[in-house]
mmCIF file of C-alpha atoms in Angstrom:
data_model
loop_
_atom_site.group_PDB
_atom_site.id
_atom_site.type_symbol
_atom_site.label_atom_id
_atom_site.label_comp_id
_atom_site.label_asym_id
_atom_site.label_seq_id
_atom_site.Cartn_x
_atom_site.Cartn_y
_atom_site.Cartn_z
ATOM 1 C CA UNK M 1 240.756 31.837 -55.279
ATOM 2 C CA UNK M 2 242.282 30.074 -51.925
ATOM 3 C CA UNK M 3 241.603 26.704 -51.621
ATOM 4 C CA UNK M 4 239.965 25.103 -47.808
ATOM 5 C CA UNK M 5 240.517 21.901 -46.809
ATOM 6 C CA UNK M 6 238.528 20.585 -43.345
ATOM 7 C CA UNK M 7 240.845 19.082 -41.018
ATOM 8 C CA UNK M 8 239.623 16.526 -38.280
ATOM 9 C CA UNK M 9 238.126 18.067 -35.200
ATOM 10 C CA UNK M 10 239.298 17.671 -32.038
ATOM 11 C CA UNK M 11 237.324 17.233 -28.712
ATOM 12 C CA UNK M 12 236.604 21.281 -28.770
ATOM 13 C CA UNK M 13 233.974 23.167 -30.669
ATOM 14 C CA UNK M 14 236.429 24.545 -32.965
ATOM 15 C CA UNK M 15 237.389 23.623 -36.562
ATOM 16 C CA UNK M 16 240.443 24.167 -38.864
ATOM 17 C CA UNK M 17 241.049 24.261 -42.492
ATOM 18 C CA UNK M 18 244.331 24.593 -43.847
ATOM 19 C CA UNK M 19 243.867 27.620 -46.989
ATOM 20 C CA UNK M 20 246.336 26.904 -49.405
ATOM 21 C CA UNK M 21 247.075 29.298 -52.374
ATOM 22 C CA UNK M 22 249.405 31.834 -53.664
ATOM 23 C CA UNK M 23 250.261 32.987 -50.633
ATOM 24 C CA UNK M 24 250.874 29.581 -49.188
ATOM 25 C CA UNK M 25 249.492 27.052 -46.874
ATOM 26 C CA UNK M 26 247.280 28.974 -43.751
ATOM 27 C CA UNK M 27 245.450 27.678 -41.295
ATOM 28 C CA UNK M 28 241.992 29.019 -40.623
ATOM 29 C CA UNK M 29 240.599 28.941 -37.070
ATOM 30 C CA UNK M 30 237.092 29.056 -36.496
ATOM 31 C CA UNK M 31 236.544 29.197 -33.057
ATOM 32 C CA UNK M 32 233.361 31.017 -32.039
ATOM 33 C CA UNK M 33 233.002 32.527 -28.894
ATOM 34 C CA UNK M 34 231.445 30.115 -26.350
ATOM 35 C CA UNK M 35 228.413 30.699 -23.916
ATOM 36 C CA UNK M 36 229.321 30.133 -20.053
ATOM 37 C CA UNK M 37 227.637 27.161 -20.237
ATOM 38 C CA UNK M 38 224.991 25.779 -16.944
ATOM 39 C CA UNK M 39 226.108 27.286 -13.495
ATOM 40 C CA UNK M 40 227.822 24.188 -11.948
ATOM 41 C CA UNK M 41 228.332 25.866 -8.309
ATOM 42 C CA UNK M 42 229.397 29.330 -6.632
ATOM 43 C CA UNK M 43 227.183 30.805 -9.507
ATOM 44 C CA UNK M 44 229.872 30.449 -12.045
ATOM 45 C CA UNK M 45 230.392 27.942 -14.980
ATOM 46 C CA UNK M 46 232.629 25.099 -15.595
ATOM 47 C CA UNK M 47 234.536 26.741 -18.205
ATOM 48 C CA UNK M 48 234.693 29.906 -15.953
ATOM 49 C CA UNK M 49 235.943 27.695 -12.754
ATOM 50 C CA UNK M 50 238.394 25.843 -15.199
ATOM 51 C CA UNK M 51 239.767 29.096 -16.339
ATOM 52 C CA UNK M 52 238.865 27.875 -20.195
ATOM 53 C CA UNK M 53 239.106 29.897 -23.122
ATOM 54 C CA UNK M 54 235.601 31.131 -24.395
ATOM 55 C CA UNK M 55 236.948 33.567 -27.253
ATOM 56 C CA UNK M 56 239.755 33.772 -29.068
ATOM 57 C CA UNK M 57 241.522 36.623 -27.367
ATOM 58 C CA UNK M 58 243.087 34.342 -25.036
ATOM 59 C CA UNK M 59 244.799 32.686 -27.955
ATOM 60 C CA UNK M 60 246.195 35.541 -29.632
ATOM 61 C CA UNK M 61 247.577 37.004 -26.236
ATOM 62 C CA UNK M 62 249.284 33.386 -25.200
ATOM 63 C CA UNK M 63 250.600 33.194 -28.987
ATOM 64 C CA UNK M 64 252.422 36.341 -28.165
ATOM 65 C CA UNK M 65 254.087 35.774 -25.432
ATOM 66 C CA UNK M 66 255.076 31.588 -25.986
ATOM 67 C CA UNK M 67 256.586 33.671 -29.662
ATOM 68 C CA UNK M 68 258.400 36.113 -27.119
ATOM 69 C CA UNK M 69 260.154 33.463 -24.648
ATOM 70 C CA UNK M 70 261.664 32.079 -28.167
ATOM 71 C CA UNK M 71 258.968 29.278 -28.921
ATOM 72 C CA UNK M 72 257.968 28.054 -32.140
ATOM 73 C CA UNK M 73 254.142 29.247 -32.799
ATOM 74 C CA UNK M 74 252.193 30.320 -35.206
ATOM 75 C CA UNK M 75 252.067 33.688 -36.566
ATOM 76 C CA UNK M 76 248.637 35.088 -36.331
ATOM 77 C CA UNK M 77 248.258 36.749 -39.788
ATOM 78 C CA UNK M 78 244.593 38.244 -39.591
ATOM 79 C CA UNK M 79 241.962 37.534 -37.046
ATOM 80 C CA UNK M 80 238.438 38.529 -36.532
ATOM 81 C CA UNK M 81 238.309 38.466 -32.688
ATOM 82 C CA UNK M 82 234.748 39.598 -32.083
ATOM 83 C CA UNK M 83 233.797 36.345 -34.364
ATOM 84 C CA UNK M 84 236.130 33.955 -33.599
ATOM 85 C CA UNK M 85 237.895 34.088 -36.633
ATOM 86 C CA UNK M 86 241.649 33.583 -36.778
ATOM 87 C CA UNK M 87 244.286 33.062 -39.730
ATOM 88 C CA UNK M 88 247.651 31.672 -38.674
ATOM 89 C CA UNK M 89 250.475 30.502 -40.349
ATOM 90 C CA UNK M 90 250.938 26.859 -41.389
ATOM 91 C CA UNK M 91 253.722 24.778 -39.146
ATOM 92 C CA UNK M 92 253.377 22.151 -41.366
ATOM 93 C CA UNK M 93 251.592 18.715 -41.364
ATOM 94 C CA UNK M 94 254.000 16.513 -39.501
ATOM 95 C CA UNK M 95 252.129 16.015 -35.834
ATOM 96 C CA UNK M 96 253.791 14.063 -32.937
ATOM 97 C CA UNK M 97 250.951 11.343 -33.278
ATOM 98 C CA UNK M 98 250.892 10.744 -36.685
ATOM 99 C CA UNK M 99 254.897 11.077 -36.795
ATOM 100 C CA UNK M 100 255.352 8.528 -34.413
ATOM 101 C CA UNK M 101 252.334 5.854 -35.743
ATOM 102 C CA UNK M 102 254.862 6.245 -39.554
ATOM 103 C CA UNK M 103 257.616 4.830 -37.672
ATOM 104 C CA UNK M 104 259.202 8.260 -36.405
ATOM 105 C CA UNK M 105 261.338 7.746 -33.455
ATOM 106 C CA UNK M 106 259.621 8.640 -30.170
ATOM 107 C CA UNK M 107 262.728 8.779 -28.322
ATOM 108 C CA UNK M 108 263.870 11.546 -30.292
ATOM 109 C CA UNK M 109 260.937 13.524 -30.946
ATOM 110 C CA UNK M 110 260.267 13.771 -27.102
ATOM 111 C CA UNK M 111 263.700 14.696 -25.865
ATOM 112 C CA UNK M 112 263.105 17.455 -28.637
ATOM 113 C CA UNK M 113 259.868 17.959 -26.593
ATOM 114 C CA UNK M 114 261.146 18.136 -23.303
ATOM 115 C CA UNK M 115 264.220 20.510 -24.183
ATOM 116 C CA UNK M 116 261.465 23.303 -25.367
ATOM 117 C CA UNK M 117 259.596 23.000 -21.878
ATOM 118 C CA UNK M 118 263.106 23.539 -20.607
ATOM 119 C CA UNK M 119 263.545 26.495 -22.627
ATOM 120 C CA UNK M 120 259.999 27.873 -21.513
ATOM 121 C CA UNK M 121 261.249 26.919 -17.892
ATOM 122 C CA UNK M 122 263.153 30.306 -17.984
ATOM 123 C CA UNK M 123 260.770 32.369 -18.515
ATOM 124 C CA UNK M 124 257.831 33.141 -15.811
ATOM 125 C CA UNK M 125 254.375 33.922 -17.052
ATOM 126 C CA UNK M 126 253.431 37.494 -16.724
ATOM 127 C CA UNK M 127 250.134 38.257 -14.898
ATOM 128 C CA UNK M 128 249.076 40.461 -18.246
ATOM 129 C CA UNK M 129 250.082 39.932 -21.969
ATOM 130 C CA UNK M 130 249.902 43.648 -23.594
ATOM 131 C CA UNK M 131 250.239 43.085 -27.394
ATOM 132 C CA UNK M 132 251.447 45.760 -29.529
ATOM 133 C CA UNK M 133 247.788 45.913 -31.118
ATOM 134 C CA UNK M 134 246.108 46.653 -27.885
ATOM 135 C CA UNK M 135 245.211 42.995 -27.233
ATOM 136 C CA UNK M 136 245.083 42.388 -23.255
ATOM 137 C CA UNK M 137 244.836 39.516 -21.277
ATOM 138 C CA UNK M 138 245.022 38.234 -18.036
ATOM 139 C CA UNK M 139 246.332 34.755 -17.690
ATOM 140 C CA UNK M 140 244.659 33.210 -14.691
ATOM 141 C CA UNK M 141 246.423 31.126 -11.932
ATOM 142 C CA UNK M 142 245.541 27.033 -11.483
ATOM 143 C CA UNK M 143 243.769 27.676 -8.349
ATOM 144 C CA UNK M 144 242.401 25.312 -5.937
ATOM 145 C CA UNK M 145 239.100 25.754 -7.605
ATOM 146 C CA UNK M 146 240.137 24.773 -10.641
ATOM 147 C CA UNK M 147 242.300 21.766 -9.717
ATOM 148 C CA UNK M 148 239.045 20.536 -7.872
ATOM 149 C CA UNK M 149 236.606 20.972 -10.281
ATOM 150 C CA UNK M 150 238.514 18.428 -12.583
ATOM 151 C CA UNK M 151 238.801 16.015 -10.772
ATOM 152 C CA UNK M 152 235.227 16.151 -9.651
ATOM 153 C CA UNK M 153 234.611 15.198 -13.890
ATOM 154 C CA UNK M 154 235.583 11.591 -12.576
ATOM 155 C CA UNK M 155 233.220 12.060 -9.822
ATOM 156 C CA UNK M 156 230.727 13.321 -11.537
ATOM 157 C CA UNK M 157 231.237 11.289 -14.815
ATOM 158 C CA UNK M 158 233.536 8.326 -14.796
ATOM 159 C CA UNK M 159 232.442 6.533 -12.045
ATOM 160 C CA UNK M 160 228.480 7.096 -12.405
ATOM 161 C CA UNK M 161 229.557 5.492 -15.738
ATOM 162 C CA UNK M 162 230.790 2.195 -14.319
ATOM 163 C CA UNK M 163 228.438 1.962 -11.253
ATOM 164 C CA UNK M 164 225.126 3.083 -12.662
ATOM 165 C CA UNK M 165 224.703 5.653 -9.868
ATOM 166 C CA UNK M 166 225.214 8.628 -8.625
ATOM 167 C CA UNK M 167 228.777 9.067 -6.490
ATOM 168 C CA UNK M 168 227.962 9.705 -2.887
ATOM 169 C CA UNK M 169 228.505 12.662 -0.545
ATOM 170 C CA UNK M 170 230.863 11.046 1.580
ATOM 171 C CA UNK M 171 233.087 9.496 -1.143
ATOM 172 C CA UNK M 172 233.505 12.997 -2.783
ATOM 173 C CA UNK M 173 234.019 14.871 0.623
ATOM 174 C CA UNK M 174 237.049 12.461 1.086
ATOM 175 C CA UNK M 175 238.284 12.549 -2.235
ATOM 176 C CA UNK M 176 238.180 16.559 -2.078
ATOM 177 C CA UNK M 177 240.182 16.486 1.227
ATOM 178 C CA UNK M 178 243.017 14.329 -0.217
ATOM 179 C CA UNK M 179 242.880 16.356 -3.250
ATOM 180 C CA UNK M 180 243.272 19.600 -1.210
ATOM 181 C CA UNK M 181 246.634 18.180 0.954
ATOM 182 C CA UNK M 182 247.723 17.169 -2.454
ATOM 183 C CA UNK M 183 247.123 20.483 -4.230
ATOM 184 C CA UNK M 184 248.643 22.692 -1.434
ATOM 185 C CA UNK M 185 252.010 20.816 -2.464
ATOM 186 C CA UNK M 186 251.861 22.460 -6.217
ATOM 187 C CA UNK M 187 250.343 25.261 -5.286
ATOM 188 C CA UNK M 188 252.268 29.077 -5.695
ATOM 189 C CA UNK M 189 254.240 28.483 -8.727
ATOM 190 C CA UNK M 190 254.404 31.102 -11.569
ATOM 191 C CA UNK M 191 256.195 29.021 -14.771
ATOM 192 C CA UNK M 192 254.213 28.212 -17.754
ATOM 193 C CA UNK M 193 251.448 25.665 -17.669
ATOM 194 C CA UNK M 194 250.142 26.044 -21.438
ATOM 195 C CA UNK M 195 248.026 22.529 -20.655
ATOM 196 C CA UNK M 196 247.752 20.650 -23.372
ATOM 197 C CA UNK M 197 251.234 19.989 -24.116
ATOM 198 C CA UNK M 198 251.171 16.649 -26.015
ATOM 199 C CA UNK M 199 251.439 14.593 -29.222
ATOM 200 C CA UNK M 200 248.111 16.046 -31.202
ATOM 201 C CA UNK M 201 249.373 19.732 -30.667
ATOM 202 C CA UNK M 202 252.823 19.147 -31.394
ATOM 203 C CA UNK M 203 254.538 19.573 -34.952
ATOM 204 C CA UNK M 204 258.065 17.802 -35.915
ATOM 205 C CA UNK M 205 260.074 20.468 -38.168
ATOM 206 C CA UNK M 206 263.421 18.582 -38.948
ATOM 207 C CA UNK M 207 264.784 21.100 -41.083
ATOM 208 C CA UNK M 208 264.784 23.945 -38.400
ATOM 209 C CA UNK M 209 267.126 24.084 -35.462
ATOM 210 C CA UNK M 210 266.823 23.626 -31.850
ATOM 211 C CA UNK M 211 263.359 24.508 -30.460
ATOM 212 C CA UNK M 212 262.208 25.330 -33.677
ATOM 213 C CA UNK M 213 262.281 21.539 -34.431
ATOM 214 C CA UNK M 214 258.738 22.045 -32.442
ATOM 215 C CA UNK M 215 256.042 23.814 -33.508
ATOM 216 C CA UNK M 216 253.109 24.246 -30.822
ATOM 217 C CA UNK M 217 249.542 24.524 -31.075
ATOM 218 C CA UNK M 218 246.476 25.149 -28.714
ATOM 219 C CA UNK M 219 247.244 26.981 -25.779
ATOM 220 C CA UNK M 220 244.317 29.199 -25.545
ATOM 221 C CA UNK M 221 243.507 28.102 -21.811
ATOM 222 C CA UNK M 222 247.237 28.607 -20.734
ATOM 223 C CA UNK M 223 247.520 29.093 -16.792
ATOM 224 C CA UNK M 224 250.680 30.378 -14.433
ATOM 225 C CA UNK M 225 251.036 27.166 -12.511
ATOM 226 C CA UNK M 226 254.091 24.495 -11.568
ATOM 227 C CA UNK M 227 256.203 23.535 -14.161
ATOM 228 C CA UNK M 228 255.946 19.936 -13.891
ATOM 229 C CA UNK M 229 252.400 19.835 -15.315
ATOM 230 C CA UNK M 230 253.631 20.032 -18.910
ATOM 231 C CA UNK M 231 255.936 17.960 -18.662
ATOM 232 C CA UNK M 232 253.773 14.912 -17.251
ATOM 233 C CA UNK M 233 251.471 15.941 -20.117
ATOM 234 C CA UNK M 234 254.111 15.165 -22.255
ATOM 235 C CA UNK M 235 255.692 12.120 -20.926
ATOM 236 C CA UNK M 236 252.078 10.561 -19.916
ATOM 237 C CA UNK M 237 250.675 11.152 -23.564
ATOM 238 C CA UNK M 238 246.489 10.701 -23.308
ATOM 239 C CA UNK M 239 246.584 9.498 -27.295
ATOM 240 C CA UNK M 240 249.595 7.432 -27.062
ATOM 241 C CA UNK M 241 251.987 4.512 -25.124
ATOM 242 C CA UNK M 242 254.780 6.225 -23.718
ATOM 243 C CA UNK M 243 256.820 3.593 -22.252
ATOM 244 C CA UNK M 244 257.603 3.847 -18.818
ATOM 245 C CA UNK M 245 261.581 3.260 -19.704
ATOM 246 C CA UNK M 246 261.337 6.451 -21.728
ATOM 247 C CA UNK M 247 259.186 8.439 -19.134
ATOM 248 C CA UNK M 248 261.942 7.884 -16.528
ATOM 249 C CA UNK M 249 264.735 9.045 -18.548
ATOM 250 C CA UNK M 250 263.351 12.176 -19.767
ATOM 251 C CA UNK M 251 262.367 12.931 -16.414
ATOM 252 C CA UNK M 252 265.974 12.218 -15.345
ATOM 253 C CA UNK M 253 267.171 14.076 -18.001
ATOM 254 C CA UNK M 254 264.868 17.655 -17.220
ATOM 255 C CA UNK M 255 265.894 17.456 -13.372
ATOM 256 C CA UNK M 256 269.884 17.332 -14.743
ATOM 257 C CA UNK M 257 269.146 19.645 -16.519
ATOM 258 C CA UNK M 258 266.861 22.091 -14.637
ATOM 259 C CA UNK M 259 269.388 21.609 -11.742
ATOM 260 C CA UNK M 260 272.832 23.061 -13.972
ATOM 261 C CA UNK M 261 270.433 26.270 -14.751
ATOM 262 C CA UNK M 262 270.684 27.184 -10.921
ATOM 263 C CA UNK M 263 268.211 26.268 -7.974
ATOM 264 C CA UNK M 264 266.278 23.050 -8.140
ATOM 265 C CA UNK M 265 264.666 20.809 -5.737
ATOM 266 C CA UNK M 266 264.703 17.230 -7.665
ATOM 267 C CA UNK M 267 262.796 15.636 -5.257
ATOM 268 C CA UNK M 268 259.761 18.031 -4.705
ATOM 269 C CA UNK M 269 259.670 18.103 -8.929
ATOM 270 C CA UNK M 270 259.131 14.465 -8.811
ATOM 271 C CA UNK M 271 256.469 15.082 -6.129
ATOM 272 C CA UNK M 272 254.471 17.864 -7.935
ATOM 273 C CA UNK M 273 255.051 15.566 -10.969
ATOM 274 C CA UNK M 274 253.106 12.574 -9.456
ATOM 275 C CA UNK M 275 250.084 15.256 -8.136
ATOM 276 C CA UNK M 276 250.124 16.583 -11.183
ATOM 277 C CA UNK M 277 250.335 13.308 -13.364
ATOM 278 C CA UNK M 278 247.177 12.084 -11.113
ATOM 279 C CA UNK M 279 245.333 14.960 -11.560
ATOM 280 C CA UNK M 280 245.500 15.399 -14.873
ATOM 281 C CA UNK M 281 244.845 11.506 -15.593
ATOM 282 C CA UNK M 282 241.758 11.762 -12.871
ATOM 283 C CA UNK M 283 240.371 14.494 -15.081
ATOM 284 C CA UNK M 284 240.779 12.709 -18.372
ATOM 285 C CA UNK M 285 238.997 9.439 -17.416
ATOM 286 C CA UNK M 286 236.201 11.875 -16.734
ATOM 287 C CA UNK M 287 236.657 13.718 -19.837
ATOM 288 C CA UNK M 288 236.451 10.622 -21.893
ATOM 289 C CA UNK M 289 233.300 8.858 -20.197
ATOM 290 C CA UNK M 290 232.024 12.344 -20.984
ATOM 291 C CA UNK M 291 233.097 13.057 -24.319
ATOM 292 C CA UNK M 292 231.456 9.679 -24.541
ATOM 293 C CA UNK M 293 228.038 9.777 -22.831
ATOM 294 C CA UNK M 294 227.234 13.586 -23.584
ATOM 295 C CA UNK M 295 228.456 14.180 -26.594
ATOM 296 C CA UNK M 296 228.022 10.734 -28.469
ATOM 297 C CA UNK M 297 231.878 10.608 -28.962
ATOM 298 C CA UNK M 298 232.640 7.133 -27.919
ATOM 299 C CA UNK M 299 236.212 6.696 -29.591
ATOM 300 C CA UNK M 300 237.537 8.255 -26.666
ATOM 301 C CA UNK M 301 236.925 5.714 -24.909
ATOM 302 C CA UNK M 302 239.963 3.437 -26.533
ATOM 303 C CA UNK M 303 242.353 5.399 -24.532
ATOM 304 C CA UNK M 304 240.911 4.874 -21.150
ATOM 305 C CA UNK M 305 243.232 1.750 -20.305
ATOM 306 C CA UNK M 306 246.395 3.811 -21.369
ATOM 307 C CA UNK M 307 245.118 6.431 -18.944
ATOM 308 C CA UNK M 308 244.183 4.068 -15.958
ATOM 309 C CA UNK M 309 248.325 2.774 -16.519
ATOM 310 C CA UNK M 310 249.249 6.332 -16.196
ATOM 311 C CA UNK M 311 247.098 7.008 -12.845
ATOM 312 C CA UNK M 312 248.587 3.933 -11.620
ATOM 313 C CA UNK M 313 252.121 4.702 -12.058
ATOM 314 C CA UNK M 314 251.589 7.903 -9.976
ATOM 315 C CA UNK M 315 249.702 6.208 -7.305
ATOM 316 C CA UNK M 316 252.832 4.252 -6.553
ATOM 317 C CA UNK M 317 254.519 7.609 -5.392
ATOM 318 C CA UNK M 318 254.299 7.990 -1.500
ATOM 319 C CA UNK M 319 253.189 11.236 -1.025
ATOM 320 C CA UNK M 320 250.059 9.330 -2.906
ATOM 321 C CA UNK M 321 248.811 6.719 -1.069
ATOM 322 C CA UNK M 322 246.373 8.483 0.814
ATOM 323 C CA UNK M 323 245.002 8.925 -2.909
ATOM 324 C CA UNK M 324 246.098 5.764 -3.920
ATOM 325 C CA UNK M 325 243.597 4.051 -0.982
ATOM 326 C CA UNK M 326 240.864 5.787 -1.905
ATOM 327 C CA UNK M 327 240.947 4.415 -5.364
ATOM 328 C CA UNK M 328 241.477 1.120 -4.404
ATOM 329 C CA UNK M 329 238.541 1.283 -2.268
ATOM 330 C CA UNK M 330 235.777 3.831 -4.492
ATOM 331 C CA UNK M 331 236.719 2.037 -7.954
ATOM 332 C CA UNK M 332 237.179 -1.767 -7.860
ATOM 333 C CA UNK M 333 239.155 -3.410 -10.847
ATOM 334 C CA UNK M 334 235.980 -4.194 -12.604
ATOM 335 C CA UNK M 335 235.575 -0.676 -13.144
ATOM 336 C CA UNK M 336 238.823 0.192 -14.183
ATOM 337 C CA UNK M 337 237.395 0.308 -18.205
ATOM 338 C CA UNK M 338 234.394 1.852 -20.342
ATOM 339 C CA UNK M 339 232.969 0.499 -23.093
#
């Protein structure tokens, strides 16, 4: 007698309906398993380099253990792991991005943000999540393979986009090397990295109390990695403007913070933070000209100015010039757009 509605999809192959009826509002994940996909080099996937989720399991294990180091997630109520079948509890309907695009007050809702990454900052990721029901899972480390092989999407994507040909051997040896000297700098961490922490997969909750003001969704391809990479996932929002005012000061406000807790090195988080920023941004601008080109999805391509401003405010950091002249020289101004 339950009730579905569809909810929008997101750039995945999963959907979501939210079940509503006597026993409340659900949500139901259908998320079937995925195949490897092409070999793309060493005889391995993509997905398998980029240490992505291809089944569920992943989920349920991460859910777990986020829900034991005191975070607000969803409780996983019934789930069909061999099909991909998952029903979760509801955290309600009020997401970061649409919050914020009512008139909610992005000030707050981030420094909301922020304090639960601080919160998950005490807590390092254990190499295997053991649930009580006999669910196991390895969570995989962001290895040099994986950091490479996204950035190589704007190699292999964005800027055959904007050039009409194929990148050549020489310009991606060089921009492997300075993404290797830049990698070795983040590399050999062990906090949370849980990847996609920003405004689509976050939920305001006003009426609970301190990190339960924030629910969080999709971290199925969670990693052990350097702390910093949620955070500039945060504060350098793909879907939305943060203002560069407000990146600053929550920035500020996690080293003051991180550094009263014991042990911190402000100025080598900033560092990993402009890596990490320029990674992640590198990898989205191939995302989107793929998301666009492949899979006939060309609204991504509205955010790619936002996500050019973000790459550029990283590039200003020292440590990043090396990076910052091979942009200048690979991708001319011209180029700095898809449409």
């Amino acid at each position: 007698d339950d009730r579905l509605i569809y909810l929008q999809g997101d750039a995945s192959a999963r959907r979501y309906a939210v079940v509503r009826g006597g026993a409340g509002a659900r949500i139901l994940m259908d998320s079937p398993p995925q195949p490897d996909g092409p070999v793309v080099e060493d005889g391995k996937s993509y997905s398998t380099i980029a240490h992505l989720a291809e089944t569920v399991t992943p989920f349920v294990a991460v859910d777990a253990a986020l829900d034991a180091a005191g975070l607000c997630v969803p409780d996983v109520l019934a789930s069909d792991l061999e099909s991909g079948f998952l029903l979760i509890s509801h955290l309600g309907d009020r997401v970061f991005g649409a919050e914020i695009a009512a008139g909610g007050n992005l000030h707050d809702l981030y420094l909301q943000a922020a304090y639960v990454l601080l919160r998950l900052r005490e807590h390092q990721v254990p190499e295997k999540i053991r649930r009580s029901d006999g669910v196991s899972y390895m969570v995989p480390r962001f290895d040099w393979p994986a950091f490479r092989i996204e950035t190589r999407l704007f190699t292999d994507w964005y800027l055959p986009a904007v050039s009409d040909r194929s990148t050549d051997d020489e310009q991606c040896s060089a921009f492997d090397a300075v993404w290797k000297s830049l990698f070795e700098m983040v590399d050999g961490h062990n906090h949370w990295m849980i990847r996609d922490y920003h405004s689509p997969n976050l939920i305001y909750r006003p009426h609970e109390t301190g990190v339960g003001r924030v629910g969080v969704i999709d971290f199925q391809d969670a990693l052990r990695g350097h702390a910093a990479y949620d955070l500039v996932s945060l504060l350098q929002d793909a879907r939305l403007d943060v203002p560069e005012d407000i990146e600053i000061e929550m920035l500020q406000r996690y080293c003051d913070s991180a550094r009263d807790t014991g042990p911190f090195d402000v100025g080598a988080f900033c560092t990993a933070y402009a890596i990490l920023g320029a990674q992640r941004a590198t990898k989205i601008l191939g995302i989107f000209a793929r998301l666009a080109q492949r899979d006939g999805k060309p609204q991504y391509l509205a955010h790619i100015p936002r996500i050019w401003g973000y790459l550029e405010r990283n590039l200003r950091h020292d440590t990043l010039k090396p990076l910052q002249t091979w942009y200048t020289e690979a991708v001319p101004e011209a180029w700095r757009h898809l449409s």
